[in-house]
Amino acid sequence: MNFQGIYPTESQVYQGSTSGTLLKTTLICYNGSTPTGSPATCNSAAITLPITRKTTYLQWPGTNAQQSETDTYYNSYGLVTETDEYGYGSGAPGALVRKTLTQYASLGNGIVDRPSSVTVCSGSGTAAACNNAGTVMAQTTY
């Protein structure tokens, strides 16, 4: 497991010891950085605060090298405002499959962490699918 300070950037799961068969690699990049190098890692990208975005890549070894991606966006309070989930693709993440948008109520007295609505949309392969042409799968307003 690799870290940048207290923030995890990479983990690998092996069958048996670390000299065994690699089963899965997880890369975590922050604030819009992307994996670099060969093999690709997020270990060299500087992490600056506040963290406004965390991107997690799951990579499965093998001939198809399947990868998926999850982008999580945060507001100034560190609360999740959007999660974009991409399906598996060969050598790169696939198309957007689900987008979740969370809005928070302004209740006063410093209370900022109560959701006022959560919208879940199906993906159509574009980042703006939920806002434009995406199909709303579920919406809850509190």
C-alpha positions as a Markdown table, in Angstrom:
| # | Residue | x | y | z |
|---|---|---|---|---|
| 1 | Met | 0.0 | 0.0 | 0.0 |
| 2 | Asn | 1.4 | 3.4 | -1.0 |
| 3 | Phe | 0.5 | 6.8 | 0.6 |
| 4 | Gln | 1.1 | 10.5 | 0.0 |
| 5 | Gly | 1.2 | 11.7 | 3.6 |
| 6 | Ile | -2.0 | 10.2 | 5.1 |
| 7 | Tyr | -3.8 | 9.7 | 1.8 |
| 8 | Pro | -3.7 | 6.3 | 0.1 |
| 9 | Thr | -2.7 | 6.3 | -3.5 |
| 10 | Glu | -2.2 | 2.6 | -4.4 |
| 11 | Ser | -3.0 | -0.9 | -3.2 |
| 12 | Gln | -2.4 | -4.3 | -4.7 |
| 13 | Val | -4.0 | -7.6 | -3.8 |
| 14 | Tyr | -2.0 | -10.8 | -4.4 |
| 15 | Gln | -2.8 | -14.5 | -4.1 |
| 16 | Gly | -0.5 | -15.6 | -1.4 |
| 17 | Ser | 2.6 | -13.4 | -0.8 |
| 18 | Thr | 3.6 | -10.3 | -2.8 |
| 19 | Ser | 5.6 | -12.6 | -5.0 |
| 20 | Gly | 2.4 | -14.5 | -5.8 |
| 21 | Thr | -0.2 | -13.7 | -8.5 |
| 22 | Leu | -1.4 | -10.1 | -8.7 |
| 23 | Leu | -5.2 | -10.2 | -8.5 |
| 24 | Lys | -6.2 | -6.5 | -8.4 |
| 25 | Thr | -4.7 | -3.0 | -8.3 |
| 26 | Thr | -6.5 | 0.1 | -6.9 |
| 27 | Leu | -5.2 | 3.5 | -7.8 |
| 28 | Ile | -6.5 | 6.7 | -6.1 |
| 29 | Cys | -5.8 | 10.1 | -7.5 |
| 30 | Tyr | -6.8 | 13.4 | -6.0 |
| 31 | Asn | -8.0 | 16.8 | -7.4 |
| 32 | Gly | -8.0 | 15.8 | -11.1 |
| 33 | Ser | -4.5 | 14.2 | -11.3 |
| 34 | Thr | -4.3 | 11.0 | -13.5 |
| 35 | Pro | -2.1 | 8.0 | -13.3 |
| 36 | Thr | 1.4 | 8.3 | -14.8 |
| 37 | Gly | 4.4 | 6.1 | -15.5 |
| 38 | Ser | 4.7 | 2.5 | -16.3 |
| 39 | Pro | 3.2 | 0.8 | -14.5 |
| 40 | Ala | 0.7 | 3.7 | -14.0 |
| 41 | Thr | 0.5 | 5.1 | -10.4 |
| 42 | Cys | -0.8 | 8.2 | -8.6 |
| 43 | Asn | 2.2 | 8.1 | -6.2 |
| 44 | Ser | 4.1 | 11.1 | -7.7 |
| 45 | Ala | 1.3 | 13.6 | -7.9 |
| 46 | Ala | 1.3 | 16.2 | -5.1 |
| 47 | Ile | -1.9 | 16.3 | -3.1 |
| 48 | Thr | -3.1 | 19.8 | -2.2 |
| 49 | Leu | -5.8 | 20.6 | 0.2 |
| 50 | Pro | -8.7 | 21.0 | 0.1 |
| 51 | Ile | -9.5 | 17.7 | -1.7 |
| 52 | Thr | -12.3 | 18.5 | -4.1 |
| 53 | Arg | -12.1 | 15.3 | -6.2 |
| 54 | Lys | -11.0 | 11.7 | -5.7 |
| 55 | Thr | -10.7 | 9.3 | -8.6 |
| 56 | Thr | -10.5 | 5.6 | -7.9 |
| 57 | Tyr | -9.3 | 3.2 | -10.6 |
| 58 | Leu | -9.8 | -0.6 | -10.3 |
| 59 | Gln | -7.5 | -2.6 | -12.5 |
| 60 | Trp | -7.6 | -6.3 | -13.1 |
| 61 | Pro | -4.6 | -8.0 | -14.6 |
| 62 | Gly | -4.8 | -10.3 | -17.6 |
| 63 | Thr | -5.1 | -10.2 | -21.3 |
| 64 | Asn | -8.1 | -7.8 | -21.3 |
| 65 | Ala | -6.7 | -5.6 | -18.5 |
| 66 | Gln | -10.2 | -4.6 | -17.4 |
| 67 | Gln | -10.4 | -1.2 | -15.6 |
| 68 | Ser | -13.2 | 0.8 | -14.0 |
| 69 | Glu | -13.3 | 4.4 | -12.6 |
| 70 | Thr | -15.2 | 6.2 | -9.9 |
| 71 | Asp | -15.0 | 10.0 | -9.6 |
| 72 | Thr | -16.2 | 11.5 | -6.3 |
| 73 | Tyr | -16.5 | 15.3 | -6.0 |
| 74 | Tyr | -16.6 | 17.2 | -2.6 |
| 75 | Asn | -17.9 | 20.6 | -1.6 |
| 76 | Ser | -16.0 | 23.0 | 0.7 |
| 77 | Tyr | -17.2 | 21.1 | 3.8 |
| 78 | Gly | -15.8 | 17.8 | 2.5 |
| 79 | Leu | -19.3 | 16.4 | 1.7 |
| 80 | Val | -19.9 | 14.3 | -1.4 |
| 81 | Thr | -21.8 | 16.3 | -4.0 |
| 82 | Glu | -21.4 | 14.0 | -7.1 |
| 83 | Thr | -20.3 | 10.5 | -7.8 |
| 84 | Asp | -19.7 | 9.3 | -11.4 |
| 85 | Glu | -19.3 | 5.6 | -11.9 |
| 86 | Tyr | -17.8 | 4.2 | -15.1 |
| 87 | Gly | -18.0 | 0.6 | -16.2 |
| 88 | Tyr | -15.2 | -1.7 | -17.1 |
| 89 | Gly | -13.3 | -1.3 | -20.3 |
| 90 | Ser | -10.3 | -3.1 | -21.8 |
| 91 | Gly | -7.2 | -1.1 | -21.0 |
| 92 | Ala | -9.2 | 2.0 | -19.9 |
| 93 | Pro | -12.4 | 2.7 | -18.0 |
| 94 | Gly | -15.6 | 2.2 | -19.9 |
| 95 | Ala | -18.6 | 4.5 | -20.4 |
| 96 | Leu | -20.4 | 6.4 | -17.6 |
| 97 | Val | -23.0 | 4.0 | -16.1 |
| 98 | Arg | -24.4 | 6.0 | -13.1 |
| 99 | Lys | -24.2 | 9.5 | -11.8 |
| 100 | Thr | -25.4 | 10.5 | -8.3 |
| 101 | Leu | -25.9 | 14.1 | -7.4 |
| 102 | Thr | -26.4 | 15.2 | -3.8 |
| 103 | Gln | -27.6 | 18.7 | -2.7 |
| 104 | Tyr | -27.5 | 19.8 | 0.9 |
| 105 | Ala | -30.0 | 21.9 | 2.9 |
| 106 | Ser | -29.0 | 25.2 | 4.4 |
| 107 | Leu | -30.5 | 24.8 | 7.9 |
| 108 | Gly | -28.5 | 27.5 | 9.7 |
| 109 | Asn | -26.6 | 27.2 | 13.0 |
| 110 | Gly | -23.7 | 25.6 | 11.2 |
| 111 | Ile | -25.7 | 22.6 | 10.1 |
| 112 | Val | -24.5 | 21.8 | 6.6 |
| 113 | Asp | -24.5 | 18.0 | 6.3 |
| 114 | Arg | -28.1 | 17.2 | 5.7 |
| 115 | Pro | -29.0 | 16.2 | 2.2 |
| 116 | Ser | -32.0 | 18.0 | 0.7 |
| 117 | Ser | -32.1 | 15.9 | -2.5 |
| 118 | Val | -30.3 | 12.9 | -4.0 |
| 119 | Thr | -30.7 | 12.2 | -7.8 |
| 120 | Val | -29.4 | 9.0 | -9.4 |
| 121 | Cys | -29.2 | 9.0 | -13.2 |
| 122 | Ser | -28.2 | 6.3 | -15.6 |
| 123 | Gly | -25.2 | 7.0 | -17.8 |
| 124 | Ser | -25.3 | 7.6 | -21.5 |
| 125 | Gly | -21.5 | 7.7 | -22.0 |
| 126 | Thr | -21.2 | 11.5 | -21.5 |
| 127 | Ala | -20.2 | 13.3 | -18.3 |
| 128 | Ala | -23.2 | 15.6 | -18.6 |
| 129 | Ala | -25.7 | 12.8 | -19.0 |
| 130 | Cys | -27.6 | 13.5 | -15.7 |
| 131 | Asn | -28.0 | 17.2 | -16.4 |
| 132 | Asn | -28.9 | 16.8 | -20.1 |
| 133 | Ala | -30.0 | 13.6 | -21.7 |
| 134 | Gly | -29.6 | 11.1 | -18.8 |
| 135 | Thr | -32.5 | 9.0 | -17.6 |
| 136 | Val | -33.3 | 9.8 | -13.9 |
| 137 | Met | -33.4 | 6.4 | -12.2 |
| 138 | Ala | -34.3 | 7.7 | -8.7 |
| 139 | Gln | -34.8 | 11.0 | -7.0 |
| 140 | Thr | -35.4 | 11.7 | -3.4 |
| 141 | Thr | -36.2 | 15.1 | -2.0 |
| 142 | Tyr | -36.1 | 15.6 | 1.8 |
